[in-house]
CSV table of C-alpha atoms in Angstrom, one decimal:
chain,number,residue,atom,x,y,z
N,90,MET,CA,108.8,87.9,112.4
N,91,HIS,CA,107.4,88.0,109.1
N,92,GLU,CA,104.9,85.2,109.7
N,93,LEU,CA,102.5,88.2,111.0
N,94,ALA,CA,102.6,89.7,107.8
N,95,LEU,CA,101.8,86.2,106.3
N,96,MET,CA,98.9,85.4,108.6
N,97,ALA,CA,97.5,88.9,107.9
N,98,GLU,CA,97.6,87.9,104.1
N,99,LEU,CA,96.0,84.7,104.9
N,100,ARG,CA,93.2,86.2,106.7
N,101,HIS,CA,92.7,88.4,103.6
N,102,LEU,CA,92.7,85.6,101.1
N,103,ALA,CA,90.5,83.5,103.5
N,104,GLU,CA,88.1,86.2,104.1
N,105,GLU,CA,87.9,87.1,100.3
N,106,ALA,CA,87.1,83.3,99.4
N,107,ALA,CA,84.9,82.8,102.2
N,108,SER,CA,82.8,85.8,100.9
N,109,ARG,CA,82.8,84.7,97.4
N,110,GLU,CA,81.1,81.6,98.7
N,111,GLY,CA,78.5,83.1,100.8
N,112,ALA,CA,79.9,81.8,103.8
N,113,SER,CA,79.9,83.9,107.4
N,114,ARG,CA,82.5,81.8,109.2
N,115,ILE,CA,85.7,80.0,108.7
N,116,HIS,CA,86.3,76.9,111.0
N,117,ARG,CA,89.4,75.6,109.8
N,118,LEU,CA,92.3,76.3,107.5
N,119,GLN,CA,94.6,74.3,105.6
N,120,LEU,CA,98.3,75.6,104.8
N,121,ARG,CA,101.0,74.0,103.1
N,122,ILE,CA,104.6,75.3,103.9
N,123,GLY,CA,107.8,74.3,102.4
N,124,SER,CA,110.7,73.6,104.3
N,125,LEU,CA,112.5,76.1,102.4
N,126,SER,CA,110.0,78.7,102.8
N,127,GLY,CA,111.7,80.7,105.5
N,128,VAL,CA,108.7,80.6,107.9
N,129,ASP,CA,109.0,79.1,111.1
N,130,ALA,CA,106.0,77.0,112.1
N,131,ASP,CA,105.6,77.7,115.8
N,132,ALA,CA,105.8,81.4,114.8
N,133,LEU,CA,103.1,80.8,112.2
N,134,ARG,CA,100.7,79.4,114.9
N,135,SER,CA,101.3,82.0,117.2
N,136,ALA,CA,100.4,84.7,114.6
N,137,PHE,CA,97.6,82.7,113.7
N,138,ALA,CA,96.2,82.9,117.2
N,139,VAL,CA,96.6,86.6,117.2
N,140,VAL,CA,95.1,87.0,113.5
N,141,MET,CA,92.5,84.6,113.4
N,142,ALA,CA,91.5,82.4,116.3
N,143,ASP,CA,91.5,84.7,119.1
N,144,ARG,CA,89.7,87.5,117.2
N,145,GLU,CA,86.4,88.5,118.3
N,146,PRO,CA,83.6,88.5,115.8
N,147,GLY,CA,83.2,92.1,114.1
N,148,ASP,CA,86.8,93.0,115.2
N,149,GLY,CA,88.6,94.2,112.1
N,150,SER,CA,87.4,94.9,108.8
N,151,GLY,CA,86.0,91.7,107.5
N,152,SER,CA,82.4,90.3,108.2
N,153,ILE,CA,83.6,86.5,108.5
N,154,ASP,CA,83.9,85.1,111.8
N,155,THR,CA,87.2,83.5,112.4
N,156,GLN,CA,86.9,83.1,116.1
N,157,GLY,CA,88.0,79.4,117.4
N,158,SER,CA,89.1,78.5,113.8
N,159,THR,CA,91.8,75.9,113.7
N,160,LEU,CA,95.3,75.7,111.5
N,161,GLU,CA,96.4,72.7,109.8
N,162,LEU,CA,100.0,73.0,108.7
N,163,GLU,CA,101.3,70.6,106.0
N,164,VAL,CA,105.2,70.8,105.5
N,165,VAL,CA,106.6,69.8,102.3
N,166,ARG,CA,110.2,68.4,102.3
N,167,THR,CA,112.6,70.0,100.1
N,168,VAL,CA,113.3,67.9,96.6
N,169,CYS,CA,115.8,68.9,94.4
N,170,PHE,CA,116.8,68.1,90.7
N,171,CYS,CA,120.2,66.9,89.8
N,172,ALA,CA,121.1,67.5,86.4
N,173,ASP,CA,124.0,65.2,86.1
N,174,CYS,CA,121.7,62.2,87.1
N,175,GLN,CA,118.8,63.5,85.7
N,176,GLN,CA,116.8,62.4,88.8
N,177,GLU,CA,115.2,64.0,91.9
N,178,PHE,CA,116.5,63.6,95.4
N,179,ALA,CA,115.7,64.8,99.0
N,180,PRO,CA,118.8,66.7,100.3
N,181,SER,CA,119.7,65.6,103.7
N,182,ASP,CA,120.7,69.1,105.0
N,183,VAL,CA,120.9,72.6,103.8
N,184,ILE,CA,123.6,71.7,101.3
N,185,HIS,CA,121.7,70.5,98.2
N,186,ALA,CA,124.3,67.9,97.3
N,187,CYS,CA,123.1,64.8,95.2
N,188,PRO,CA,123.6,61.7,97.1
N,189,ARG,CA,124.4,59.6,94.0
N,190,CYS,CA,127.0,62.0,92.4
N,191,GLY,CA,127.8,64.9,95.0
N,192,ALA,CA,126.9,67.5,92.5
N,193,LEU,CA,125.4,70.6,94.0
N,194,SER,CA,121.9,71.1,92.8
N,195,THR,CA,120.3,74.5,91.8
N,196,GLN,CA,117.0,73.6,91.0
N,197,VAL,CA,114.5,73.1,94.0
N,198,LEU,CA,111.3,71.4,92.5
N,199,ARG,CA,109.5,71.3,96.0
N,200,GLY,CA,110.3,72.8,99.4
N,201,ARG,CA,109.1,76.8,98.7
N,202,GLU,CA,105.5,76.4,99.1
N,203,LEU,CA,103.4,78.8,101.0
N,204,GLU,CA,99.9,78.2,100.2
N,205,LEU,CA,96.4,78.2,101.4
N,206,VAL,CA,95.2,74.7,100.4
N,207,ALA,CA,91.8,74.9,101.4
N,208,LEU,CA,89.0,76.2,103.9
N,209,GLU,CA,86.4,74.7,105.8
N,210,VAL,CA,83.3,77.2,106.2
N,211,SER,CA,80.0,77.6,107.1
B,282,MET,CA,73.5,70.8,113.7
B,283,CYS,CA,76.6,70.2,112.0
B,284,GLY,CA,78.1,67.6,114.5
B,285,THR,CA,81.4,69.3,114.3
B,286,CYS,CA,81.2,72.8,116.1
B,287,GLY,CA,77.4,72.6,117.3
B,288,CYS,CA,76.5,75.2,114.8
B,289,GLU,CA,73.2,75.5,112.6
B,290,ARG,CA,74.7,75.1,109.3
B,291,PRO,CA,76.2,72.3,107.4
B,292,HIS,CA,80.4,72.8,107.1
B,293,ARG,CA,81.7,72.9,103.6
B,294,LEU,CA,85.4,72.7,102.0
B,295,ILE,CA,86.6,75.4,99.6
B,296,ALA,CA,89.7,74.3,97.8
B,297,LEU,CA,92.0,77.0,96.9
B,298,GLN,CA,95.6,76.3,96.4
B,299,GLN,CA,96.5,79.9,96.5
B,300,SER,CA,100.1,81.3,97.4
B,301,LEU,CA,100.1,83.7,100.4
B,302,LEU,CA,102.5,85.5,98.2
B,303,SER,CA,100.5,86.0,95.2
B,304,ARG,CA,99.4,89.5,95.9
B,305,ASN,CA,103.1,90.7,96.4
B,306,ASN,CA,104.3,88.6,93.6
B,307,ALA,CA,101.9,90.3,91.1
B,308,GLN,CA,103.1,93.8,92.5
B,309,ALA,CA,106.7,92.6,91.9
B,310,GLU,CA,106.2,91.5,88.2
B,311,HIS,CA,104.6,94.7,87.7
B,312,ASN,CA,107.7,96.8,89.3
B,313,ARG,CA,109.8,94.4,87.3
B,314,ALA,CA,108.1,95.4,83.9
B,315,HIS,CA,108.1,99.3,85.2
B,316,PHE,CA,111.8,99.4,85.9
B,317,GLN,CA,112.6,97.5,82.6
B,318,HIS,CA,110.6,100.0,80.8
B,319,HIS,CA,112.6,103.0,82.4
B,320,GLY,CA,116.0,101.2,81.6
B,321,LEU,CA,116.7,100.7,85.1
B,322,LEU,CA,118.5,97.8,86.9
B,323,ALA,CA,116.9,97.3,90.0
B,324,LEU,CA,119.1,95.5,92.9
B,325,ASN,CA,117.6,94.0,95.9
B,326,LEU,CA,120.3,94.5,98.7
B,327,LEU,CA,120.0,92.2,101.5
B,328,SER,CA,122.2,91.5,104.7
B,329,ALA,CA,122.5,91.4,108.4
B,330,PRO,CA,122.5,94.8,110.3
B,331,GLY,CA,125.8,96.2,110.5
B,332,SER,CA,127.1,94.3,107.6
B,333,GLY,CA,128.0,97.5,105.5
B,334,LYS,CA,125.0,97.7,103.4
B,335,THR,CA,124.9,101.6,103.3
B,336,ALA,CA,128.5,102.1,103.2
B,337,LEU,CA,128.8,99.8,99.9
B,338,LEU,CA,126.1,102.1,98.3
B,339,GLU,CA,127.9,105.2,99.3
B,340,GLN,CA,130.5,104.1,97.2
B,341,LEU,CA,128.4,102.8,94.5
B,342,ALA,CA,126.8,106.2,94.2
B,343,ARG,CA,130.3,107.8,93.6
B,344,LEU,CA,131.8,105.2,91.5
B,345,TRP,CA,128.5,104.5,89.1
B,346,PRO,CA,129.4,105.5,85.6
B,347,GLN,CA,126.0,106.1,84.4
B,348,GLY,CA,123.6,108.9,86.0
B,349,PRO,CA,122.8,109.1,89.5
B,350,VAL,CA,121.9,106.2,91.5
B,351,GLY,CA,118.5,105.8,93.2
B,352,VAL,CA,118.4,104.1,96.6
B,353,ILE,CA,115.1,102.9,98.4
B,354,VAL,CA,115.9,102.3,102.1
B,355,GLY,CA,113.9,99.9,104.3
B,356,ASP,CA,114.5,101.0,107.9
B,357,LEU,CA,112.6,100.4,111.1
B,358,ALA,CA,112.9,104.0,112.6
B,359,THR,CA,115.4,106.4,111.5
B,360,ASP,CA,116.3,108.2,108.2
B,361,ASN,CA,120.0,108.3,109.1
B,362,ASP,CA,120.7,105.9,106.2
B,363,ALA,CA,119.0,108.1,103.4
B,364,ARG,CA,121.1,111.1,104.4
B,365,ARG,CA,124.1,109.5,104.6
B,366,LEU,CA,123.3,108.3,100.7
B,367,GLN,CA,122.1,111.7,99.8
B,368,ALA,CA,125.5,112.9,101.1
B,369,ALA,CA,127.4,110.5,98.8
B,370,GLY,CA,125.2,112.1,95.7
B,371,ALA,CA,122.2,109.2,95.5
B,372,GLN,CA,118.9,110.0,95.3
B,373,ALA,CA,117.5,108.3,98.4
B,374,LEU,CA,114.1,107.6,99.8
B,375,GLN,CA,113.7,106.2,103.2
B,376,ILE,CA,110.7,103.8,103.7
B,377,ARG,CA,110.1,103.3,107.5
B,378,THR,CA,109.0,100.0,107.9
B,379,GLY,CA,107.7,100.6,111.7
B,380,ASP,CA,107.3,97.2,113.0
B,381,LEU,CA,107.8,95.2,109.7
B,382,CYS,CA,111.0,93.3,109.4
B,383,HIS,CA,111.1,93.3,105.6
B,384,LEU,CA,110.0,95.2,102.5
B,385,GLU,CA,107.1,94.2,100.2
B,386,ALA,CA,106.6,95.1,96.7
B,387,PRO,CA,103.7,97.5,97.0
B,388,GLN,CA,106.0,99.6,99.5
B,389,VAL,CA,108.7,99.6,96.7
B,390,ALA,CA,106.0,100.8,94.1
B,391,ALA,CA,104.6,103.7,96.1
B,392,ALA,CA,108.5,104.8,97.2
B,393,PHE,CA,109.3,104.3,93.4
B,394,GLU,CA,106.7,107.0,92.2
B,395,GLN,CA,108.5,109.7,94.4
B,396,LEU,CA,111.8,109.2,93.1
B,397,ASP,CA,113.1,111.5,90.0
B,398,ILE,CA,114.4,108.8,87.6
B,399,THR,CA,115.6,111.1,85.0
B,400,ASP,CA,119.0,109.8,83.6
B,401,MET,CA,118.9,107.2,86.5
B,402,THR,CA,120.0,103.8,85.3
B,403,LEU,CA,120.7,101.7,88.7
B,404,LEU,CA,118.0,101.5,91.6
B,405,VAL,CA,119.0,99.9,94.7
B,406,ILE,CA,116.3,98.6,97.0
B,407,GLU,CA,118.3,98.5,100.3
B,408,ASN,CA,116.1,96.0,102.5
B,409,VAL,CA,115.6,96.1,106.2
B,410,GLY,CA,118.8,94.5,107.9
B,411,ASN,CA,117.8,90.7,108.4
B,412,LEU,CA,118.8,87.5,106.8
B,413,VAL,CA,115.5,85.7,107.2
B,414,CYS,CA,112.2,87.7,106.5
B,415,PRO,CA,113.2,89.4,103.3
B,416,THR,CA,114.0,86.3,101.6
B,417,ALA,CA,110.5,85.2,100.5
B,418,PHE,CA,109.4,88.9,99.1
B,419,ASP,CA,110.2,89.5,95.5
B,420,LEU,CA,110.3,93.2,95.1
B,421,GLY,CA,110.7,93.3,91.5
B,422,GLU,CA,114.5,93.3,91.1
B,423,GLN,CA,116.5,92.0,88.4
B,424,LEU,CA,119.3,91.0,90.8
B,425,ARG,CA,119.5,90.1,94.5
B,426,LEU,CA,122.8,91.1,96.2
B,427,ALA,CA,123.6,89.5,99.7
B,428,VAL,CA,126.3,91.1,101.7
B,429,LEU,CA,128.3,89.1,104.2
B,430,SER,CA,131.0,90.9,106.1
B,431,VAL,CA,134.3,89.1,107.5
B,432,THR,CA,133.4,90.0,111.0
B,433,GLU,CA,130.1,87.8,111.0
B,434,GLY,CA,131.9,84.5,110.8
B,435,GLU,CA,132.5,82.0,108.3
B,436,ASP,CA,129.3,79.7,108.2
B,437,LYS,CA,126.6,82.6,107.8
B,438,PRO,CA,125.7,81.0,104.6
B,439,LEU,CA,125.0,77.8,106.5
B,440,LYS,CA,123.0,79.3,109.2
B,441,TYR,CA,120.9,81.4,107.0
B,442,PRO,CA,120.8,79.1,103.4
B,443,ALA,CA,117.5,80.3,102.1
B,444,LEU,CA,118.9,84.0,101.7
B,445,PHE,CA,122.2,83.1,99.9
B,446,GLN,CA,120.5,80.3,97.9
B,447,SER,CA,118.4,83.3,96.5
B,448,ALA,CA,121.2,85.6,95.8
B,449,ASP,CA,122.6,86.3,92.4
B,450,ALA,CA,125.7,87.5,93.9
B,451,VAL,CA,127.3,87.8,97.5
B,452,VAL,CA,129.6,90.5,98.4
B,453,ILE,CA,132.2,89.6,101.2
B,454,ASN,CA,132.6,93.1,102.9
B,455,LYS,CA,135.2,94.6,105.3
B,456,SER,CA,138.0,92.7,103.5
B,457,ASP,CA,140.4,95.3,105.1
B,458,LEU,CA,139.5,93.6,108.6
B,459,ALA,CA,139.8,90.1,107.6
B,460,ASP,CA,143.4,89.7,109.2
B,461,ALA,CA,142.4,91.4,112.4
B,462,VAL,CA,139.4,89.4,112.9
B,463,GLY,CA,141.2,86.0,111.9
B,464,PHE,CA,138.6,85.6,108.9
B,465,GLN,CA,139.2,82.1,107.5
B,466,ARG,CA,138.6,83.1,103.7
B,467,GLN,CA,138.8,79.5,102.2
B,468,GLU,CA,136.2,78.1,104.7
B,469,ALA,CA,133.8,81.2,103.8
B,470,LEU,CA,134.2,80.6,100.2
B,471,ALA,CA,133.6,76.9,100.4
B,472,ASN,CA,130.6,77.5,102.6
B,473,LEU,CA,129.3,79.9,100.2
B,474,ARG,CA,129.7,77.7,97.3
B,475,SER,CA,127.9,74.7,98.9
B,476,ILE,CA,124.9,76.8,99.6
B,477,ALA,CA,124.7,78.9,96.5
B,478,PRO,CA,127.1,77.5,93.7
B,479,ARG,CA,126.0,80.0,91.0
B,480,ALA,CA,126.3,83.0,92.8
B,481,ARG,CA,128.8,85.6,91.9
B,482,VAL,CA,131.2,86.6,94.8
B,483,PHE,CA,133.0,89.9,94.9
B,484,GLU,CA,135.5,90.4,97.9
B,485,LEU,CA,135.6,94.2,98.7
B,486,SER,CA,136.1,96.8,101.3
B,487,ALA,CA,133.4,99.3,101.3
B,488,ARG,CA,135.4,101.3,103.6
B,489,THR,CA,138.6,101.7,101.6
B,490,GLY,CA,137.0,101.2,98.3
B,491,SER,CA,139.2,98.4,97.3
B,492,GLY,CA,137.6,95.9,95.3
B,493,LEU,CA,134.7,97.8,93.9
B,494,GLU,CA,135.6,98.0,90.2
B,495,PRO,CA,134.6,94.0,89.6
B,496,LEU,CA,131.3,94.5,91.2
B,497,VAL,CA,130.6,97.7,89.2
B,498,SER,CA,131.3,96.2,86.0
B,499,TRP,CA,129.2,93.4,86.6
B,500,LEU,CA,126.4,95.6,87.2
B,501,CYS,CA,126.9,97.4,84.3
B,502,GLN,CA,126.8,94.0,82.0
B,503,HIS,CA,123.1,93.5,83.6
B,504,LEU,CA,122.0,97.1,82.7
B,505,PRO,CA,118.7,96.3,80.8
B,506,VAL,CA,118.2,97.7,77.4
B,507,ALA,CA,115.6,100.8,77.5
B,508,GLU,CA,112.6,100.5,75.4
B,509,PRO,CA,111.3,104.0,75.0
B,510,HIS,CA,109.0,103.1,72.5
B,511,GLY,CA,107.7,100.2,74.1
B,512,PRO,CA,104.1,100.2,76.0
B,513,HIS,CA,104.0,101.6,79.2
B,514,PRO,CA,103.3,98.9,81.8
């Protein structure tokens, strides 16, 4: 459910960047989400439709047109670090056990991303 | 024509690499510095609805040895929790989140300004009862405490790993009901250990008050050293 709040923040960041670059329309947004970021991809897409794609120009605070824009999601798999083996590994489930030695990792190197990577504007 | 959407102007790409949480996180860092400056230990309390967060806070408010306990309570609609906590001696302030399922750092900052923090050493931010949404939002806390009650089932940590992974400590509450509900203690502890190997675990009953002392001592160990002459953040 917090996907709606995150999409509102996405809109804010995207409009700010587009304005800074002198653009008036956003066509495409690239978002990177980690598998541990706590967001659901389908919920994000639904929220994106409400906050960005289906919004009429001039509806809302910004002057940037986002109607018809598309969202590209890049999902980042979790990568942990095993302090015993001094090696990275991709855990096979929610338990971050090293596949070599079985030790539980407490260091997540990747998988918490929640980033606006790039915007296509005009 | 751009050839992609039929518009008149050429499209261009803006590279950003910007976190959606950057504004929240900046405010959270500010909150953390602020709490530290005032010698406050700030706790982010997370759990499912009905796991006994408010009962736990009522006990903490009564047992806390160093000044009044401040509580910022996030709830969807009512101020019942705040009234219960005030009755227990806490300075409680309710944030009605409306349709928001989690607290964010700016809400905490705004609520904090309304608290009288004279002699206060412990500030608890009672998050909205939810095991998913609050996880990603840093509020500026020093410690994150997750509450799991024996009535919720032993596999809760496996179902909501992100929240338990982010916790510095986990309270297993309602231990007085463990036998009545057939709580498999070893299984629950093993699940918790596999998800959050570093988290401290406290088994207690907020209703009867048993098992509270180790939690209170652990919190006391984390009290920040006040910096009365340091710069105000």
